[in-house]
mmCIF file of C-alpha atoms in Angstrom:
data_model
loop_
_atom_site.group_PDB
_atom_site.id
_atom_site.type_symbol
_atom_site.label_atom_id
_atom_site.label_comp_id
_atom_site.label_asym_id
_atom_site.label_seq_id
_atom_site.Cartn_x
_atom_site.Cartn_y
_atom_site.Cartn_z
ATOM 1 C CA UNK A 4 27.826 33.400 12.598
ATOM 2 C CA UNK A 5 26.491 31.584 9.677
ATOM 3 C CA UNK A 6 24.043 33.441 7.001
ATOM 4 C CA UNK A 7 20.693 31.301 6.632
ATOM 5 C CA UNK A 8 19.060 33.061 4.109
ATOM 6 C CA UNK A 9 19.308 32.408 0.614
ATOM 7 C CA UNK A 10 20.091 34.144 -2.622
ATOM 8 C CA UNK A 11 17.307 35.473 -4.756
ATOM 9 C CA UNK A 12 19.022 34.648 -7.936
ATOM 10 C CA UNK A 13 17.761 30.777 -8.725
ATOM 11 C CA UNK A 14 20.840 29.199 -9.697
ATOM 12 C CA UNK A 15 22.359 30.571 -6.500
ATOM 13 C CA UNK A 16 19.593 29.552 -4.360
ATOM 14 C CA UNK A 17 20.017 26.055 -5.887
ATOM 15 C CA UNK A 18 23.665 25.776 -5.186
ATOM 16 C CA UNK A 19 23.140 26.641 -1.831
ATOM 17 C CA UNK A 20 20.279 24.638 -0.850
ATOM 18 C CA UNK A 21 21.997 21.503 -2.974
ATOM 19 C CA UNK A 22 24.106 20.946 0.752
ATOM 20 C CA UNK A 23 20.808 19.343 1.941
ATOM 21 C CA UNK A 24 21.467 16.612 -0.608
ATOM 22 C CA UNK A 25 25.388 16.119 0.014
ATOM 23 C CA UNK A 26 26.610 16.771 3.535
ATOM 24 C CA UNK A 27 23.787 18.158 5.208
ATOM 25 C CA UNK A 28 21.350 15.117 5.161
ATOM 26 C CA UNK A 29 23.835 11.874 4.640
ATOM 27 C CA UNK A 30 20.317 9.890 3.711
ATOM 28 C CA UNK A 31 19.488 12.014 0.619
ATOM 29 C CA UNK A 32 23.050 12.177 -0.801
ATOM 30 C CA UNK A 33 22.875 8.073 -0.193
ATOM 31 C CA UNK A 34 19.764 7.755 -2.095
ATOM 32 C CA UNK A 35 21.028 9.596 -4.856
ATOM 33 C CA UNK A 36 18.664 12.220 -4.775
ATOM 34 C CA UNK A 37 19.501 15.660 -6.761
ATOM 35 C CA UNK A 38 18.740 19.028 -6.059
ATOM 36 C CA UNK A 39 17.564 20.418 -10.246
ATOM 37 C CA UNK A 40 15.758 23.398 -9.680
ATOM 38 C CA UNK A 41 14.599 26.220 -7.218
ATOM 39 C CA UNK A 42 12.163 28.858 -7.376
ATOM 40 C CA UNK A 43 10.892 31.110 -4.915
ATOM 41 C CA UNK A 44 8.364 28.442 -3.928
ATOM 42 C CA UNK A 45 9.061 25.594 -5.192
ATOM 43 C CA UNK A 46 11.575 22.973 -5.868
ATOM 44 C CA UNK A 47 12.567 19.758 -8.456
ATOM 45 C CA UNK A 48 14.577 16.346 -6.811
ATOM 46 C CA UNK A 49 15.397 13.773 -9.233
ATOM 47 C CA UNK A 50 16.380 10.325 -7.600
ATOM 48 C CA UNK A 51 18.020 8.350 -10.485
ATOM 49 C CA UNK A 52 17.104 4.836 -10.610
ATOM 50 C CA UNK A 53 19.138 2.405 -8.949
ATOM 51 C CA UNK A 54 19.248 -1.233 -7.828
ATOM 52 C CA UNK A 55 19.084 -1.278 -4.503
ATOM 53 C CA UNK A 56 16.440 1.078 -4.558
ATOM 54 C CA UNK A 57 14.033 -1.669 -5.887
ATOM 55 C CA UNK A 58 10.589 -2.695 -3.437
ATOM 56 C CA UNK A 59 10.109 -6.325 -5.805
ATOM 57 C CA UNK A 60 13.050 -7.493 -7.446
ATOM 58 C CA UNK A 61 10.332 -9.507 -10.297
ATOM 59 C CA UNK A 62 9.465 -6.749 -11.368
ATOM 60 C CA UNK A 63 11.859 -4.074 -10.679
ATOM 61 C CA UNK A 64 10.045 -1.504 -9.097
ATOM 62 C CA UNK A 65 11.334 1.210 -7.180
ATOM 63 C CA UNK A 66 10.213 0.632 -2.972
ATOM 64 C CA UNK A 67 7.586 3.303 -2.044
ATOM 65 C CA UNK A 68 9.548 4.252 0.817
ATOM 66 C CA UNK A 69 12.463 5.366 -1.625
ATOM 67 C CA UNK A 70 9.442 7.963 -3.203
ATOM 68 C CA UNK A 71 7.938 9.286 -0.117
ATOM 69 C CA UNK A 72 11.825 10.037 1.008
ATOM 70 C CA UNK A 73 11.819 11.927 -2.500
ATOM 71 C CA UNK A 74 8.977 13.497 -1.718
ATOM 72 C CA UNK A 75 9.089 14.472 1.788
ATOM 73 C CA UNK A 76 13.368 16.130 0.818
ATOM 74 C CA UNK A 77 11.522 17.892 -2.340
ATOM 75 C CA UNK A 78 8.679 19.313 -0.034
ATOM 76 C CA UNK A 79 10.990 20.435 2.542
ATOM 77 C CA UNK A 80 13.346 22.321 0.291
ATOM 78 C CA UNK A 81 9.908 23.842 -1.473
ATOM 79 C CA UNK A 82 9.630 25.095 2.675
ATOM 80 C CA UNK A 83 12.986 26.825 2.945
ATOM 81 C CA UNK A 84 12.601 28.239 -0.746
ATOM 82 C CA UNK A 85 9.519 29.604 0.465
ATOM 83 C CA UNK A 86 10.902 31.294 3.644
ATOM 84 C CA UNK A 87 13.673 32.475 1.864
ATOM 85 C CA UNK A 88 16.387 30.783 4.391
ATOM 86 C CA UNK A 89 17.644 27.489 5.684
ATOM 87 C CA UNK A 90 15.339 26.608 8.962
ATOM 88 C CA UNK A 91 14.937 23.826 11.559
ATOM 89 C CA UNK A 92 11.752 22.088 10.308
ATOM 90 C CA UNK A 93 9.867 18.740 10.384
ATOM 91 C CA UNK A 94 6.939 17.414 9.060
ATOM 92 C CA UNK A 95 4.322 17.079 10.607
ATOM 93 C CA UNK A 96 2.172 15.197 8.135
ATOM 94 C CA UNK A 97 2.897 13.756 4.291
ATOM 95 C CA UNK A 98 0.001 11.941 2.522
ATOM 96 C CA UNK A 99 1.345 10.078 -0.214
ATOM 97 C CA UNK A 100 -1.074 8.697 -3.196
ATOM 98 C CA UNK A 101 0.337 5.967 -5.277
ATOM 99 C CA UNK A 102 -0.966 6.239 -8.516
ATOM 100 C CA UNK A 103 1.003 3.824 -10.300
ATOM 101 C CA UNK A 104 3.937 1.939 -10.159
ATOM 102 C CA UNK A 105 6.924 3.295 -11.492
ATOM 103 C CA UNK A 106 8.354 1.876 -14.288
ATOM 104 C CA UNK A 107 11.990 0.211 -13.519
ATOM 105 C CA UNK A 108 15.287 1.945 -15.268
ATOM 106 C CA UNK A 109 13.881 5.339 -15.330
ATOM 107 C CA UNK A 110 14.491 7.968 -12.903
ATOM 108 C CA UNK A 111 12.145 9.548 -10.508
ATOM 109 C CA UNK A 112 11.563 13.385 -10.462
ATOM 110 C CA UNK A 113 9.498 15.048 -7.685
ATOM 111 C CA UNK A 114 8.429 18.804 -8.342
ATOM 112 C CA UNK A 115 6.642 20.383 -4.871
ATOM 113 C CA UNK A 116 5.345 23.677 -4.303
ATOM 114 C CA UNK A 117 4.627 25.362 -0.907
ATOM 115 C CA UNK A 118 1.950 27.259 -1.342
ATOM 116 C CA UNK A 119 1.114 28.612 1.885
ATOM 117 C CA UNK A 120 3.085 29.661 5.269
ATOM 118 C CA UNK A 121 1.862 30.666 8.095
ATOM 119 C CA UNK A 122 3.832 31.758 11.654
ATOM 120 C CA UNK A 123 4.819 28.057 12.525
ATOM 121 C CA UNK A 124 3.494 25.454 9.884
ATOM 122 C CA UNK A 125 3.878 25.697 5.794
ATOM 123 C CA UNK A 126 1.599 23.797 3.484
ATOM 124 C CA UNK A 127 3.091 21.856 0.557
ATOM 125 C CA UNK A 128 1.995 19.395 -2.297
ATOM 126 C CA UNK A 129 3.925 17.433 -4.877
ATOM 127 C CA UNK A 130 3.877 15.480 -7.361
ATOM 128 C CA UNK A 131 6.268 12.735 -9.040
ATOM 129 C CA UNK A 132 6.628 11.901 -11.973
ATOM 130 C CA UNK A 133 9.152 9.863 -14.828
ATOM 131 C CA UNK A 134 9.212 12.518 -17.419
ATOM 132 C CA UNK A 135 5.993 13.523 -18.191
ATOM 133 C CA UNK A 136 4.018 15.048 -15.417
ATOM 134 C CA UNK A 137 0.550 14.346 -17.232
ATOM 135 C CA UNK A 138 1.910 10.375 -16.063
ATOM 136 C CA UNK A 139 2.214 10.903 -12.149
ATOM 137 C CA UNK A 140 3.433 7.746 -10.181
ATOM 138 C CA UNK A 141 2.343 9.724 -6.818
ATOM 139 C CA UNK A 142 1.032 12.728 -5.373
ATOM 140 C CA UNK A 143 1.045 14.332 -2.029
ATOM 141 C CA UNK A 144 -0.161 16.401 0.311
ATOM 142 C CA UNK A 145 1.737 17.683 3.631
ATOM 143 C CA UNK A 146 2.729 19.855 6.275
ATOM 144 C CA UNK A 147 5.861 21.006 7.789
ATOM 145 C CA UNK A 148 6.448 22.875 11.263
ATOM 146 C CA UNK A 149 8.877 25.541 11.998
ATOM 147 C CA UNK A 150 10.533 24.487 14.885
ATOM 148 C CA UNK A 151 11.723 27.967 16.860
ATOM 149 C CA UNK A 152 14.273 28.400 19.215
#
């Protein structure tokens, strides 16, 4: 039997969470997106910039879609930091305010925090930024279910 928890050392916990964003979940390793950092709540995914990541090719922008998949993989992992253990979960609602376009070449970083869990459903907000979180390009809101066996 596999072990679902995860380490308490952060570094650790990183490296084995970071499967979410290779083999685990084939649409975040496509994106790009990287696992940086881990805490006991929280969590850091950088998506570098990229081509065929861009919403209007005049102007170069990244597509929101792109973001709110940032957001919604950095949120999640926030969940299972949180619980201290991988877990089947989905979410159940992610609002996602665009605060300004993102500026083309740069990559995106998304840092969420879960901040509360309950038996089934674990609250989480994010924000995303370019390098300076004073500058955010979104924010969110959202919640995740624990889906039991």
């Amino acid at each position: 039997m596999s072990d679902f928890s995860l380490p308490t050392d952060p570094e650790a916990r990183r490296e084995k969470l970071s499967v979410l964003y290779t083999e685990a979940v084939p649409h975040n390793h496509a994106l790009g997106l990287r696992l940086d950092a881990v805490g006991d709540t929280t969590a850091t995914v950088v998506m570098p910039y990229a081509d065929v990541l861009v919403g209007n090719p005049e102007t170069g922008v990244v597509a929101g879609g792109a973001v709110t998949t940032l957001i919604d993989a950095a949120s999640g992992t926030a969940v299972m930091a949180a619980l201290g253990a991988f877990a089947a979960i989905v979410t159940l609602d992610l609002r996602i305010d665009y605060l300004r376009p993102a500026r083309p070449g740069l990559p995106l970083t998304a840092q969420a925090e879960c901040y509360k869990v309950t038996r089934l459903v674990a609250f989480v907000r994010a924000l995303v930024h370019q390098g300076d979180p004073a500058m955010p390009v979104a924010s969110s809101q959202g919640t995740f279910m624990r889906v039991e066996d």
